[in-house]
Short mmCIF file of C-alpha atoms and ligand atoms in Angstrom, two decimals:
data_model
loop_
_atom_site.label_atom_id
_atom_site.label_comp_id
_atom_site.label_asym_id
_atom_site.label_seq_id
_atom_site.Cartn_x
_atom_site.Cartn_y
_atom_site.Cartn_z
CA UNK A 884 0.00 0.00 0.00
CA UNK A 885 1.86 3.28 -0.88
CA UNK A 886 0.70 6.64 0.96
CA UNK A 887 0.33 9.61 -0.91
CA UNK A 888 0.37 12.85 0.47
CA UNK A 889 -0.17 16.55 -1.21
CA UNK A 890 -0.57 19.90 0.48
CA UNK A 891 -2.98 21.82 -1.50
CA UNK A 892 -2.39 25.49 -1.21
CA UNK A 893 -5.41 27.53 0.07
CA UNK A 894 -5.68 30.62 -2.12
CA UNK A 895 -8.95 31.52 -3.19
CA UNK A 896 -11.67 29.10 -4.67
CA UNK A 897 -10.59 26.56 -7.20
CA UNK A 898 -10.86 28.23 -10.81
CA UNK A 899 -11.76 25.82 -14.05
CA UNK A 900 -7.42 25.41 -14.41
CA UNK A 901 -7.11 24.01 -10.93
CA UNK A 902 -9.94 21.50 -11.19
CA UNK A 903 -8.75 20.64 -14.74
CA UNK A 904 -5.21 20.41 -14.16
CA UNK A 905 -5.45 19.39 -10.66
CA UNK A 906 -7.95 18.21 -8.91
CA UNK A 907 -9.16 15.73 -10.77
CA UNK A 908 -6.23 13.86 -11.64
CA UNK A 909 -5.26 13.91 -8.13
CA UNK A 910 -9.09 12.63 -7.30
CA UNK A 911 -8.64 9.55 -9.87
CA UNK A 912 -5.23 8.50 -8.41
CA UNK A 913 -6.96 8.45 -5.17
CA UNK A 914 -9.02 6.09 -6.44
CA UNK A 915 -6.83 3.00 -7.01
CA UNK A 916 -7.58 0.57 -4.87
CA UNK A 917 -4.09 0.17 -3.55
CA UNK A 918 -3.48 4.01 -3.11
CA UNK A 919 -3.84 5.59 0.44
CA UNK A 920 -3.87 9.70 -0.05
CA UNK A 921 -3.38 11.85 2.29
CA UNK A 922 -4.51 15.27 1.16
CA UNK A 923 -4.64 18.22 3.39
CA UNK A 924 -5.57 21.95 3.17
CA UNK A 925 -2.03 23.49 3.33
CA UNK A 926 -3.77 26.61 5.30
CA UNK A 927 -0.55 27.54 7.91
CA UNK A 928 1.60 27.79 5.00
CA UNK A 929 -1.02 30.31 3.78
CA UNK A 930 -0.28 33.05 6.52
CA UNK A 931 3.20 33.74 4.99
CA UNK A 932 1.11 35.77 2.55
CA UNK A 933 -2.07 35.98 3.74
CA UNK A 934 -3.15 37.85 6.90
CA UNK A 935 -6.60 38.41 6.73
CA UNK A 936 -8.29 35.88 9.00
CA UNK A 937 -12.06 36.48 7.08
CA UNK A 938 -10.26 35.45 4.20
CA UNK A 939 -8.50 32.66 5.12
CA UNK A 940 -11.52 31.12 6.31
CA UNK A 941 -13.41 31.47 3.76
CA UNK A 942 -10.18 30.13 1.47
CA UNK A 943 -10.24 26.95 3.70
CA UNK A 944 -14.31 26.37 3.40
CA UNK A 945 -14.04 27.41 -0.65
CA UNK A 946 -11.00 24.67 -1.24
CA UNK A 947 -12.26 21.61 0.95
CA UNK A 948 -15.91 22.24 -0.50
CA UNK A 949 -14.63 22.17 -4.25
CA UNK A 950 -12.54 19.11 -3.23
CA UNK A 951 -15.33 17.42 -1.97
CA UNK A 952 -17.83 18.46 -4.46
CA UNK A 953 -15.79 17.20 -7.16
CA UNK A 954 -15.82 13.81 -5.37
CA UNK A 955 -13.01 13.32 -3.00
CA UNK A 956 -13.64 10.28 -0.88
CA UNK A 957 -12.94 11.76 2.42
CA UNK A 958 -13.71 8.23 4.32
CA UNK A 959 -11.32 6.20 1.61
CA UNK A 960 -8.82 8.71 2.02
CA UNK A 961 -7.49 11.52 4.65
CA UNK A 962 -9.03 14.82 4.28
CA UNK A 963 -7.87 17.39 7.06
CA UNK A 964 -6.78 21.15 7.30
CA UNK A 965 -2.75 21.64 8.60
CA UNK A 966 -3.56 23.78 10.81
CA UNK A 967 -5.90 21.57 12.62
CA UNK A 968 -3.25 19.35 13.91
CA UNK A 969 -0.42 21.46 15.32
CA UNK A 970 1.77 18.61 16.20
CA UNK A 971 2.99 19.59 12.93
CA UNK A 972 4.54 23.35 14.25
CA UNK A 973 6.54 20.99 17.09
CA UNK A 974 7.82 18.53 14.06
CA UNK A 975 8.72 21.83 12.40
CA UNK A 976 11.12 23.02 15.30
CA UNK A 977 12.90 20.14 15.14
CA UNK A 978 13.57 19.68 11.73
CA UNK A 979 14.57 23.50 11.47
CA UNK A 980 17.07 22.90 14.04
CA UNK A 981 18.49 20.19 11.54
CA UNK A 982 18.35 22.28 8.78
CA UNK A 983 20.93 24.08 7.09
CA UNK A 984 20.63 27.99 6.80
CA UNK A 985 22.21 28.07 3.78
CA UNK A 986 19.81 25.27 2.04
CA UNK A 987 17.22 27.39 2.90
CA UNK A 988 18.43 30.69 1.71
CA UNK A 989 19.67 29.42 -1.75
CA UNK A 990 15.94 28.29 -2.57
CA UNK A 991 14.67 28.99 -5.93
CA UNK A 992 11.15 29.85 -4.60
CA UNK A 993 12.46 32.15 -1.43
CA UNK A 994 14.64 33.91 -3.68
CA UNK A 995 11.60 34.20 -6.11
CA UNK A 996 9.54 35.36 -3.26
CA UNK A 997 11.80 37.79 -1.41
CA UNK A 998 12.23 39.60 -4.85
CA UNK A 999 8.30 40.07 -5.38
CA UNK A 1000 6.93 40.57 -2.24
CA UNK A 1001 6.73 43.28 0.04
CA UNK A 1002 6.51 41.35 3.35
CA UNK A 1003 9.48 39.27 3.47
CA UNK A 1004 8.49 37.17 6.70
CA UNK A 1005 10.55 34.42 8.33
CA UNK A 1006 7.50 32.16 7.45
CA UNK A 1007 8.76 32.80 3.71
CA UNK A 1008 11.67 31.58 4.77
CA UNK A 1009 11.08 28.08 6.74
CA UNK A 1010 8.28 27.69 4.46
CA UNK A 1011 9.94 24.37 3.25
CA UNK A 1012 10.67 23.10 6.73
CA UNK A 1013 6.90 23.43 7.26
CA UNK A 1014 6.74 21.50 4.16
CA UNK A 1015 9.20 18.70 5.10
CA UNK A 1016 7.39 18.38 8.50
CA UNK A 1017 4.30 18.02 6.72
CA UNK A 1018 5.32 14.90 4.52
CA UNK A 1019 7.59 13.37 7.46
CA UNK A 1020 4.82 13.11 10.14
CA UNK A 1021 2.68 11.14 8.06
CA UNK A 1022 5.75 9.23 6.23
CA UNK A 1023 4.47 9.55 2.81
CA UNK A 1024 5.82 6.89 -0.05
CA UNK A 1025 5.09 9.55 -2.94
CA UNK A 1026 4.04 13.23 -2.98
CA UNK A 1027 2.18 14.54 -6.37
CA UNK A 1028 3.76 17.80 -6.77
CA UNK A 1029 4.47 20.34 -8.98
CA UNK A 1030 7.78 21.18 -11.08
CA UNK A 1031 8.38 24.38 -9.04
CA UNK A 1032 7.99 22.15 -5.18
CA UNK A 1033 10.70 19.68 -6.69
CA UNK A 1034 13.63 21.04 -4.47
CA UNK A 1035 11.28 21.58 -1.31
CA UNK A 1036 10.73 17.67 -1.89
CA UNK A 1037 14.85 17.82 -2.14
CA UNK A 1038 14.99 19.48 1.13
CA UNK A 1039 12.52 17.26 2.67
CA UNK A 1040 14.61 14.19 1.31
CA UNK A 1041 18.23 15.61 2.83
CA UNK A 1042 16.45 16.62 5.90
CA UNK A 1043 14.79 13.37 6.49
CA UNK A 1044 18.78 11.54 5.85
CA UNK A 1045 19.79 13.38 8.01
CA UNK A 1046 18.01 12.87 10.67
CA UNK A 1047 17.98 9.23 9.99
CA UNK A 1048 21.89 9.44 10.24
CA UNK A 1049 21.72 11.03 13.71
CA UNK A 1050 19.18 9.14 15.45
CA UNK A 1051 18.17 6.01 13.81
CA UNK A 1052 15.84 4.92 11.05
CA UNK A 1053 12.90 7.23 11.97
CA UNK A 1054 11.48 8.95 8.48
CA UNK A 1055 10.29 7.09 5.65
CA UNK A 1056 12.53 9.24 3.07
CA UNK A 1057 9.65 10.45 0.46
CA UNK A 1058 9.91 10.51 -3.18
CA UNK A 1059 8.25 13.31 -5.69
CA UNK A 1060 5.87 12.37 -8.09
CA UNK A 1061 6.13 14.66 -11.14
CA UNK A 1062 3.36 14.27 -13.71
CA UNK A 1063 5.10 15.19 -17.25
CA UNK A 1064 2.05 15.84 -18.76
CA UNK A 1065 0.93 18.40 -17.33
CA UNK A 1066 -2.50 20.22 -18.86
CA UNK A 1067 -2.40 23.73 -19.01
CA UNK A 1068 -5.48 25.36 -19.17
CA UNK A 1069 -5.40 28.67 -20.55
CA UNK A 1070 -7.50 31.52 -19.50
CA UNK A 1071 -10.11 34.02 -20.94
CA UNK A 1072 -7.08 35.99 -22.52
CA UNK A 1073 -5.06 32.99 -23.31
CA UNK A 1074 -2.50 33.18 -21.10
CA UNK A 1075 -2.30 30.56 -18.69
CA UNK A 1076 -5.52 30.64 -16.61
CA UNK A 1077 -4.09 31.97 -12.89
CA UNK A 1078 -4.99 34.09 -9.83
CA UNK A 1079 -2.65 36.16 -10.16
CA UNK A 1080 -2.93 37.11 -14.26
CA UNK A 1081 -6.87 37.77 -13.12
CA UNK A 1082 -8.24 35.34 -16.01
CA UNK A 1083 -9.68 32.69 -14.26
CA UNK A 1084 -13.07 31.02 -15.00
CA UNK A 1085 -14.89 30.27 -11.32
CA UNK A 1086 -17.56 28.03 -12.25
CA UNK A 1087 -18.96 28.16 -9.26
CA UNK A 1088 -20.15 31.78 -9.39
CA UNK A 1089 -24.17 32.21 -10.65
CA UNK A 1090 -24.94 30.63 -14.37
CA UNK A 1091 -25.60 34.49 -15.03
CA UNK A 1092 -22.35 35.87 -14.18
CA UNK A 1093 -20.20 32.42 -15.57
CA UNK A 1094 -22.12 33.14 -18.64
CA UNK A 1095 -20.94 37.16 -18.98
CA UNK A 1096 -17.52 35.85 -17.94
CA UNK A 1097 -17.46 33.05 -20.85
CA UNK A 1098 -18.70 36.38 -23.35
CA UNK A 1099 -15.66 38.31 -22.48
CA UNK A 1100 -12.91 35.54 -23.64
CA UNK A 1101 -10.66 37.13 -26.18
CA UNK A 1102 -10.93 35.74 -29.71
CA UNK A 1103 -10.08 37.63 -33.13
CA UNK A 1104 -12.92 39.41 -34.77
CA UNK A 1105 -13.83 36.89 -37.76
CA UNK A 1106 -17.30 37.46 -39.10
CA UNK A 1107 -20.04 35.00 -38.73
CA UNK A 1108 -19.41 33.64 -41.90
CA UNK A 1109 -15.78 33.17 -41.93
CA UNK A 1110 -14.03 29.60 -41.73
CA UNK A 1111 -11.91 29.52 -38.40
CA UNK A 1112 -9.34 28.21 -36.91
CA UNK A 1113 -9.83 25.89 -33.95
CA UNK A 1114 -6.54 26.23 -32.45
CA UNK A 1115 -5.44 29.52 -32.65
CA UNK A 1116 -8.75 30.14 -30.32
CA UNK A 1117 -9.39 30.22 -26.66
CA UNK A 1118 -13.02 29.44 -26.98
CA UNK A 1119 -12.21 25.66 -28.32
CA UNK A 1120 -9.28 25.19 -26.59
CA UNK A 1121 -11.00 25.64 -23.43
CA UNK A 1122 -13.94 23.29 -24.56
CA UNK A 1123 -11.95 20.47 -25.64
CA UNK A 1124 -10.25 20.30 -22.17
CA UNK A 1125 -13.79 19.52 -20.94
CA UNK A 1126 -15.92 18.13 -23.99
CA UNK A 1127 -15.84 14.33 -25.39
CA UNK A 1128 -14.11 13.66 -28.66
CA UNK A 1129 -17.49 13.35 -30.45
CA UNK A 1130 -18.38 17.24 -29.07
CA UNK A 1131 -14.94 18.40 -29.78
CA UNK A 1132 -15.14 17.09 -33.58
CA UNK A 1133 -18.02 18.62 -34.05
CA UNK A 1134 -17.08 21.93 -32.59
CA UNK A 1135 -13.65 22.03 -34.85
CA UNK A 1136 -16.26 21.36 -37.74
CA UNK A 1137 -18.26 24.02 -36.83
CA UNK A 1138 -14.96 26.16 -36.82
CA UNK A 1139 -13.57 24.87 -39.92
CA UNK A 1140 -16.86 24.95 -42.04
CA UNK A 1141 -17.78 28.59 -41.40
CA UNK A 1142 -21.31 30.16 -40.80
CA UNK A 1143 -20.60 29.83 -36.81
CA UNK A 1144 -19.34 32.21 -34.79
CA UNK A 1145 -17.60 32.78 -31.49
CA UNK A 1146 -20.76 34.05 -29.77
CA UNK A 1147 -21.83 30.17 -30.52
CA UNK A 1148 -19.31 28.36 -29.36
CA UNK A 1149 -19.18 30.45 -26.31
CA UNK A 1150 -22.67 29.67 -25.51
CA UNK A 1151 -21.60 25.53 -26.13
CA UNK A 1152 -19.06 26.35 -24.00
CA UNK A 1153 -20.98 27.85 -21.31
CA UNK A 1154 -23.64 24.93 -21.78
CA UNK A 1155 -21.15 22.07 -21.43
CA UNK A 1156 -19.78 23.72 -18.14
CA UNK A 1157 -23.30 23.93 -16.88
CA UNK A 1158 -24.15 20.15 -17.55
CA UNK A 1159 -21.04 18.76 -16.65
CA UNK A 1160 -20.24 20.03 -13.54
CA UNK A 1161 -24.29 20.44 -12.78
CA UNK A 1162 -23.56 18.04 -9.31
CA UNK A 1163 -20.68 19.28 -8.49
CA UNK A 1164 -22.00 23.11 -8.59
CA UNK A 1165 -24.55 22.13 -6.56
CA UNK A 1166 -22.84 20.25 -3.80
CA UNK A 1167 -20.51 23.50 -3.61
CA UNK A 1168 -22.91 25.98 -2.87
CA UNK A 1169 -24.64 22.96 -0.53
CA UNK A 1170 -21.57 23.33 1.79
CA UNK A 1171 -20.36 26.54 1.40
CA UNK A 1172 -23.62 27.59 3.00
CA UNK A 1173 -23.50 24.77 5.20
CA UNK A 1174 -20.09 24.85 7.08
CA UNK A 1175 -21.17 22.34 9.40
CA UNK A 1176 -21.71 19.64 7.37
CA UNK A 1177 -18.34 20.89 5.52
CA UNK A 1178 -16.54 20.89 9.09
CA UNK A 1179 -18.03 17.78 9.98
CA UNK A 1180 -16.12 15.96 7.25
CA UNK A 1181 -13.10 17.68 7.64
CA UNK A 1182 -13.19 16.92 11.60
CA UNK A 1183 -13.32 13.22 10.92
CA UNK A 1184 -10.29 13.24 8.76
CA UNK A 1185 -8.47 15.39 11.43
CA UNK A 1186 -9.11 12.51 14.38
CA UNK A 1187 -7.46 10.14 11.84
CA UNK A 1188 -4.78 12.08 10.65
CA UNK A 1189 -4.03 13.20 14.88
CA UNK A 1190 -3.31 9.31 15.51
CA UNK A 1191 -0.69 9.00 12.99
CA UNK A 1192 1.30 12.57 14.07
CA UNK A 1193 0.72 11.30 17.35
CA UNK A 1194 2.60 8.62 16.80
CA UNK A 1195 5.11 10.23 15.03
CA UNK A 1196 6.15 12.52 17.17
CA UNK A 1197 6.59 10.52 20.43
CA UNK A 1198 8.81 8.47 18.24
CA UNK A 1199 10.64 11.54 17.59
CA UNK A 1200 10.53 12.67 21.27
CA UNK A 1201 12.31 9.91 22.50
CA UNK A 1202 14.82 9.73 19.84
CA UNK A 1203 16.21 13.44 20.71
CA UNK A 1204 15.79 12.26 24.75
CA UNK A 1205 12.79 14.72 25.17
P1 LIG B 1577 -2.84 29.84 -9.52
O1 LIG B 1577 -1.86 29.96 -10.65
O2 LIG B 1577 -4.20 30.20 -9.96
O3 LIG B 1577 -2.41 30.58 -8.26
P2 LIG B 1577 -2.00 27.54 -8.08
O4 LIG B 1577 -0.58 27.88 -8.30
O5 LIG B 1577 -2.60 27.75 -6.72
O6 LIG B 1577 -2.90 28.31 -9.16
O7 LIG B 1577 -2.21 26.04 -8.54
C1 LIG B 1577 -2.84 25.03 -7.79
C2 LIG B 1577 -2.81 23.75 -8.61
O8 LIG B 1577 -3.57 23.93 -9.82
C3 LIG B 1577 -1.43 23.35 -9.06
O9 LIG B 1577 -1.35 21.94 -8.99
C4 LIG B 1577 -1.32 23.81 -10.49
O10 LIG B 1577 -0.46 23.01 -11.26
C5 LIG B 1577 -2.76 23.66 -10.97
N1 LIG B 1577 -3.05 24.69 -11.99
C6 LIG B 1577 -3.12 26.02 -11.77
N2 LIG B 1577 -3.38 26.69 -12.91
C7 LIG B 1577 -3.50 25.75 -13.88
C8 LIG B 1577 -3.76 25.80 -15.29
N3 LIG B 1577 -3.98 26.95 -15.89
N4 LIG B 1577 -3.79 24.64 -15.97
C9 LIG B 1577 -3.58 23.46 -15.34
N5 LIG B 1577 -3.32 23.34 -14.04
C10 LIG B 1577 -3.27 24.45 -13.28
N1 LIG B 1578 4.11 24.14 -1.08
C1 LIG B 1578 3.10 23.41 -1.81
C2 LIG B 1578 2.63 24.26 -3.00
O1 LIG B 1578 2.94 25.43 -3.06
C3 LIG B 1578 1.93 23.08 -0.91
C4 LIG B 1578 2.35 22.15 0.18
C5 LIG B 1578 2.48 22.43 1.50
C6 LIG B 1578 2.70 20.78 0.01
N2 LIG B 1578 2.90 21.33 2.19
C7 LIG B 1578 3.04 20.30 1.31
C8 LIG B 1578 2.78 19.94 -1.09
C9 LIG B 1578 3.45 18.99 1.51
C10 LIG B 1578 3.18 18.62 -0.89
C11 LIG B 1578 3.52 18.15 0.41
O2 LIG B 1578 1.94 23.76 -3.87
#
């Protein structure tokens, strides 16, 4: 049985790129029967950039809910928020005591971070200890992550030797799990859909305002009549990232042939998103307005996840004579 684990970072509520390019591949590995995933709300690392505690909260509620709404198992699997079980702060004190300063200040995404932002906190900075502590108190076999986290899983790796080395076989040593194929949505102006480039599609927001958002992706101005071409627009290469091969075909026909415009295939566009994700829209909105059902979940995963840091850490205790 291999354990999985993957912080997911709490930053707003999913857009159409996250679900597409990450949620629900992450959802269908979870699914193999000999998979164990542990998947947590990564919501302490949040508070190196965010400080608004209203919108943190409502961060944590927006990302569990799409999670679950989209069909995360949460009795299969571990569901819980980081924050919920601190033993995780006092694994984090002892690995940063292990931890090289230098490893830390030569990483790619501190120096990134430090050059951008305004509040350079010491959060920024042990923000991969965090991370190391996270994956080490629940030994993890394999953690899906992204390109940019693979030297955090480096520093979790050398951290977790090292500690080994000093005291004794105690960490299972983790290994990344890189998918090469990554998707990449791309967003109502074609750039990569993102927060921070503002072009995000939320399909959770009302059908009326999903369907003035579709309106306003960028295409050239082609007349009605004009053939097109499929891939050279965001309309289509949105749609086939959610459509069947039969619906794509027919929209690049459509395209190709002439006689149908953009207005058209946004409205296919906007349909497809309505019937697709139809449940999952629903189940959203069911426990974002319900946060104690949504807690309730997330509270069960939490007493699980407590029994294996638990453990962890008295392990560790003894093994630095605490
Ligand atoms: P954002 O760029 O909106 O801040 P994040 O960096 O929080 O998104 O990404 C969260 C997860 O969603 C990551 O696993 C990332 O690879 C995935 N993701 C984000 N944007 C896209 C996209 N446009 N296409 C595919 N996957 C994406
Ligand atoms: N730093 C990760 C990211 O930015 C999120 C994260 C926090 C994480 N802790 C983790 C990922 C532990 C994997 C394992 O995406």
């Amino acid at each position: 049985m291999a354990r999985i684990l993957t912080g997911i970072q709490s930053s707003g509520v999913p857009h159409l790129g996250n679900i597409l390019g990450a949620i629900l591949p992450a959802i269908e590995m979870s699914r193999a029967a000999g998979n164990e995933s542990f998947f947590f709300i990564a919501d302490l690392h949040s508070l190196t950039t965010i400080k608004d505690a209203a919108i943190r909260k409502h961060n944590i509620n927006a990302v569990a809910a799409a999670w679950i709404a989209f069909g995360f198992d949460t009795d299969k699997n571990l569901f819980y928020r980081q924050s919920m079980l601190p033993e995780v702060c006092e694994l984090t004190w002892y690995l940063n005591c292990l931890t090289p300063f230098p490893m830390l200040a030569n990483a790619h995404s501190f120096k990134d971070k430090s050059e951008k932002l305004a509040d350079v906190n010491a959060g920024l900075f042990t923000y991969p200890v965090l991370m190391a502590a996270d994956i080490l108190l629940y030994n993890a076999n394999f953690v899906p992550v992204g390109k940019d986290q693979l030297q955090h899983l480096e520093m979790t790796r050398d951290i977790a030797q090292k500690f080994n080395h000093l005291y004794g076989e105690t960490f299972v040593v983790p290994e990344a799990k890189i998918d090469e194929e990554v998707m990449i949505v791309p967003g109502i102006d074609g750039q990569k859909m993102s927060k921070s480039y503002h072009n995000y599609i939320d399909i959770f927001q009302t059908d009326k305002e999903l369907l003035k958002l579709i309106k306003s992706i960028v295409t050239d101005s082609l007349p009605l009549e004009a053939p097109k071409d499929p891939d050279t627009c965001n309309v289509y290469n949105i749609y086939k990232l959610i459509a069947d091969s039969e619906q794509t075909a027919n929209m690049r026909n459509n395209y190709l042939n002439g006689g149908y415009g953009y207005g058209h295939a946004k409205q296919e566009l906007f349909d497809i998103i309505i019937a697709k994700y139809a449940s999952a829209r629903e189940e959203y909105q069911f426990l974002m307005n319900n946060p104690a059902a949504l807690n309730h979940k997330l509270e069960k995963g939490e007493e699980r996840a407590r029994a294996y840091a638990q453990d962890t850490l008295s392990l560790v205790r003894k093994k630095l004579g605490y």
